[in-house]
Amino acid sequence: MLQPIWRVLAVVAVLLLAGCASTPPSTFYTLSPLPGETRGAAPTADGLGVGLGPVTFPVFLDRPQIVSRLSDNRLALDEFSRWGGTLQDDFLRVWSENLVALLGTSRIIILPSEIRYPLDFRIAAEVLAFEGTADGQALLKVRWTLLDAAIDQVLGVREQSYRRPIPPPADDNAMIAALSETLADFSRDLAEILRAQSPPTPTPTP
């Protein structure tokens, strides 16, 4: 004998509620910039002008979920640990904050953007890895290009890797903190290179 439709719907509703009640809430993460005690003098408006971008990520990293690597060919995606925004935006935000602090200049801009002041350099980057590894490390591997911003002439190309141990309890929060440290290490190296560069000679106006 068929059950009345309202009884079937009631059972389905109870099962759905039970499933929702057992689902853990998602946790959202962001990268963190250099801590205040490591920063230099207050940024000024007459320092180097640097444009950042574009920055690209592999498709497997460009997603809301936090990604860890279990082996060379296997990844883990945590459905309940997610980026607060997009990984690309968060990376660029913290990268720019780090360079402002390290170079002491407020003339750091994320591209594409409306530019209200001349730029000396542009830096484009291809992030090859930005993840936790199977051996308990946070890894940033990045290939980047330094260009004369006025004429887009390539001044240098490098590929570098940065690793930081993920401290106990080695959870997602600790991994994101360690990834932030790898980005800080990259920012420090880049700031040193930029300090050693002479600003390009302005192109004369005809």
Short mmCIF file of C-alpha atoms in Angstrom, two decimals:
data_model
loop_
_atom_site.label_atom_id
_atom_site.label_comp_id
_atom_site.label_asym_id
_atom_site.label_seq_id
_atom_site.Cartn_x
_atom_site.Cartn_y
_atom_site.Cartn_z
CA MET A 1 0.00 0.00 0.00
CA LEU A 2 1.39 3.39 -1.02
CA GLN A 3 2.29 5.82 1.77
CA PRO A 4 0.64 9.24 1.65
CA ILE A 5 2.86 11.71 -0.12
CA TRP A 6 3.13 13.94 2.95
CA ARG A 7 4.69 11.09 4.93
CA VAL A 8 7.30 10.47 2.22
CA LEU A 9 8.16 14.17 2.10
CA ALA A 10 8.44 14.30 5.89
CA VAL A 11 10.91 11.41 5.90
CA VAL A 12 13.00 13.05 3.16
CA ALA A 13 13.03 16.34 5.08
CA VAL A 14 14.21 14.61 8.27
CA LEU A 15 17.02 12.84 6.38
CA LEU A 16 18.14 16.10 4.77
CA LEU A 17 18.17 17.90 8.11
CA ALA A 18 20.17 15.09 9.68
CA GLY A 19 22.70 15.29 6.86
CA CYS A 20 23.04 19.05 7.24
CA ALA A 21 23.45 18.78 10.99
CA SER A 22 26.35 16.35 10.59
CA THR A 23 28.22 18.47 7.99
CA PRO A 24 31.06 20.46 9.60
CA PRO A 25 31.20 24.19 8.84
CA SER A 26 33.79 25.48 6.39
CA THR A 27 36.81 27.40 7.67
CA PHE A 28 38.17 30.27 5.57
CA TYR A 29 41.82 31.35 5.43
CA THR A 30 43.91 34.26 4.17
CA LEU A 31 47.64 34.74 3.79
CA SER A 32 49.35 37.14 6.19
CA PRO A 33 51.87 39.89 5.33
CA LEU A 34 55.17 40.51 7.07
CA PRO A 35 54.74 41.15 10.80
CA GLY A 36 55.10 44.75 11.94
CA GLU A 37 58.40 44.26 13.76
CA THR A 38 60.16 43.23 10.51
CA ARG A 39 59.04 46.29 8.59
CA GLY A 40 61.30 49.20 7.77
CA ALA A 41 60.57 52.92 7.75
CA ALA A 42 57.14 54.23 6.83
CA PRO A 43 56.61 54.10 3.05
CA THR A 44 57.07 57.29 1.08
CA ALA A 45 55.66 58.51 -2.23
CA ASP A 46 59.06 59.14 -3.85
CA GLY A 47 60.45 55.60 -3.88
CA LEU A 48 60.52 53.04 -6.68
CA GLY A 49 57.35 52.57 -8.69
CA VAL A 50 56.66 48.87 -9.22
CA GLY A 51 53.73 47.20 -10.98
CA LEU A 52 52.89 43.62 -10.02
CA GLY A 53 51.19 41.33 -12.49
CA PRO A 54 50.02 39.35 -14.10
CA VAL A 55 50.39 36.42 -11.69
CA THR A 56 49.18 33.03 -12.87
CA PHE A 57 48.55 29.76 -10.99
CA PRO A 58 48.11 26.16 -12.13
CA VAL A 59 44.44 25.24 -12.53
CA PHE A 60 44.70 22.69 -9.72
CA LEU A 61 45.61 25.49 -7.28
CA ASP A 62 43.24 28.13 -8.66
CA ARG A 63 40.20 26.94 -6.72
CA PRO A 64 38.41 27.78 -3.45
CA GLN A 65 39.66 24.69 -1.58
CA ILE A 66 43.04 24.51 0.18
CA VAL A 67 45.28 22.08 -1.72
CA SER A 68 47.97 19.84 -0.26
CA ARG A 69 50.22 17.39 -2.10
CA LEU A 70 50.23 13.79 -0.89
CA SER A 71 52.72 12.53 -3.47
CA ASP A 72 54.17 13.57 -6.83
CA ASN A 73 50.94 12.60 -8.58
CA ARG A 74 48.30 12.90 -5.87
CA LEU A 75 46.61 15.96 -4.38
CA ALA A 76 44.28 16.44 -1.42
CA LEU A 77 41.50 19.05 -1.56
CA ASP A 78 39.86 19.96 1.72
CA GLU A 79 36.22 20.85 1.04
CA PHE A 80 35.89 22.48 4.46
CA SER A 81 39.13 24.52 4.39
CA ARG A 82 38.88 27.30 1.83
CA TRP A 83 40.45 30.56 0.76
CA GLY A 84 38.58 33.63 1.99
CA GLY A 85 38.66 35.11 -1.51
CA THR A 86 40.65 33.86 -4.48
CA LEU A 87 44.20 32.58 -4.08
CA GLN A 88 45.44 34.87 -6.85
CA ASP A 89 43.98 38.01 -5.25
CA ASP A 90 45.24 37.05 -1.80
CA PHE A 91 48.75 36.30 -3.11
CA LEU A 92 48.92 39.66 -4.91
CA ARG A 93 47.57 41.56 -1.90
CA VAL A 94 50.15 40.16 0.51
CA TRP A 95 52.98 40.35 -2.03
CA SER A 96 52.28 44.06 -2.58
CA GLU A 97 52.02 44.74 1.18
CA ASN A 98 55.35 43.00 1.73
CA LEU A 99 57.11 45.04 -0.95
CA VAL A 100 55.66 48.31 0.35
CA ALA A 101 57.11 47.47 3.77
CA LEU A 102 60.47 46.21 2.51
CA LEU A 103 61.14 48.92 -0.07
CA GLY A 104 59.69 51.80 1.91
CA THR A 105 57.66 52.99 -1.06
CA SER A 106 53.93 53.46 -1.42
CA ARG A 107 54.27 53.28 -5.22
CA ILE A 108 53.49 49.57 -5.51
CA ILE A 109 50.47 48.81 -7.67
CA ILE A 110 48.65 45.60 -8.63
CA LEU A 111 48.09 45.36 -12.37
CA PRO A 112 45.91 45.78 -14.31
CA SER A 113 44.90 49.00 -12.61
CA GLU A 114 44.58 52.67 -13.37
CA ILE A 115 48.08 54.09 -12.94
CA ARG A 116 48.33 57.64 -11.62
CA TYR A 117 52.13 57.74 -11.42
CA PRO A 118 55.03 56.48 -13.55
CA LEU A 119 56.38 53.01 -12.87
CA ASP A 120 60.04 52.02 -12.93
CA PHE A 121 59.60 48.26 -13.08
CA ARG A 122 56.98 45.63 -13.71
CA ILE A 123 57.13 42.08 -12.34
CA ALA A 124 55.18 39.21 -13.86
CA ALA A 125 55.10 35.83 -12.13
CA GLU A 126 54.06 32.27 -12.84
CA VAL A 127 53.47 30.37 -9.61
CA LEU A 128 54.36 26.72 -10.26
CA ALA A 129 53.69 25.43 -6.73
CA PHE A 130 52.12 26.94 -3.61
CA GLU A 131 51.07 24.09 -1.38
CA GLY A 132 51.79 21.84 1.56
CA THR A 133 53.95 18.85 0.71
CA ALA A 134 53.93 15.23 1.84
CA ASP A 135 57.09 15.77 3.93
CA GLY A 136 55.53 18.50 6.06
CA GLN A 137 56.84 21.52 4.17
CA ALA A 138 55.17 24.60 2.71
CA LEU A 139 56.46 25.11 -0.83
CA LEU A 140 56.45 28.15 -3.09
CA LYS A 141 57.99 27.65 -6.53
CA VAL A 142 57.80 30.70 -8.76
CA ARG A 143 59.15 31.75 -12.15
CA TRP A 144 59.24 35.54 -12.45
CA THR A 145 60.23 38.20 -14.95
CA LEU A 146 61.52 41.71 -14.23
CA LEU A 147 60.71 44.28 -16.91
CA ASP A 148 61.39 47.93 -17.62
CA ALA A 149 57.86 49.28 -17.14
CA ALA A 150 58.19 52.02 -19.74
CA ILE A 151 59.10 49.82 -22.72
CA ASP A 152 58.31 46.31 -21.40
CA GLN A 153 61.92 45.26 -21.97
CA VAL A 154 62.88 42.11 -20.07
CA LEU A 155 65.66 42.83 -17.58
CA GLY A 156 65.84 39.37 -16.01
CA VAL A 157 64.09 36.02 -15.59
CA ARG A 158 64.49 33.70 -12.62
CA GLU A 159 62.95 30.57 -11.15
CA GLN A 160 63.19 30.13 -7.38
CA SER A 161 61.84 27.76 -4.73
CA TYR A 162 61.15 28.52 -1.08
CA ARG A 163 60.37 26.01 1.66
CA ARG A 164 59.29 26.42 5.27
CA PRO A 165 58.49 23.61 7.74
CA ILE A 166 54.86 23.40 8.79
CA PRO A 167 54.99 23.60 12.60
CA PRO A 168 52.86 21.48 14.97
CA PRO A 169 50.00 20.76 14.99
CA ALA A 170 50.60 20.76 11.20
CA ASP A 171 46.98 21.63 10.48
CA ASP A 172 45.63 23.92 7.76
CA ASN A 173 46.15 27.03 9.88
CA ALA A 174 49.83 26.14 10.39
CA MET A 175 50.22 25.37 6.68
CA ILE A 176 48.78 28.74 5.61
CA ALA A 177 51.10 30.51 8.08
CA ALA A 178 54.09 28.64 6.61
CA LEU A 179 52.98 29.48 3.06
CA SER A 180 52.83 33.14 4.12
CA GLU A 181 56.44 32.82 5.27
CA THR A 182 57.52 31.45 1.87
CA LEU A 183 55.89 34.47 0.21
CA ALA A 184 57.72 36.73 2.68
CA ASP A 185 61.03 35.06 1.76
CA PHE A 186 60.32 35.61 -1.94
CA SER A 187 59.41 39.24 -1.24
CA ARG A 188 62.69 39.79 0.64
CA ASP A 189 64.78 38.40 -2.23
CA LEU A 190 62.88 40.47 -4.75
CA ALA A 191 63.23 43.65 -2.69
CA GLU A 192 66.99 43.13 -2.51
CA ILE A 193 67.18 42.71 -6.29
CA LEU A 194 65.07 45.82 -6.88
CA ARG A 195 67.23 47.89 -4.52
CA ALA A 196 70.29 46.90 -6.56
CA GLN A 197 68.64 47.96 -9.83
CA SER A 198 69.14 51.46 -11.18
CA PRO A 199 65.79 52.94 -12.16
CA PRO A 200 65.50 52.88 -15.97
CA THR A 201 66.31 56.10 -17.80
CA PRO A 202 63.04 57.77 -18.82
CA THR A 203 62.30 57.58 -22.52
CA PRO A 204 62.63 61.08 -23.98
CA THR A 205 59.44 62.63 -25.28
CA PRO A 206 59.70 63.44 -28.98
#
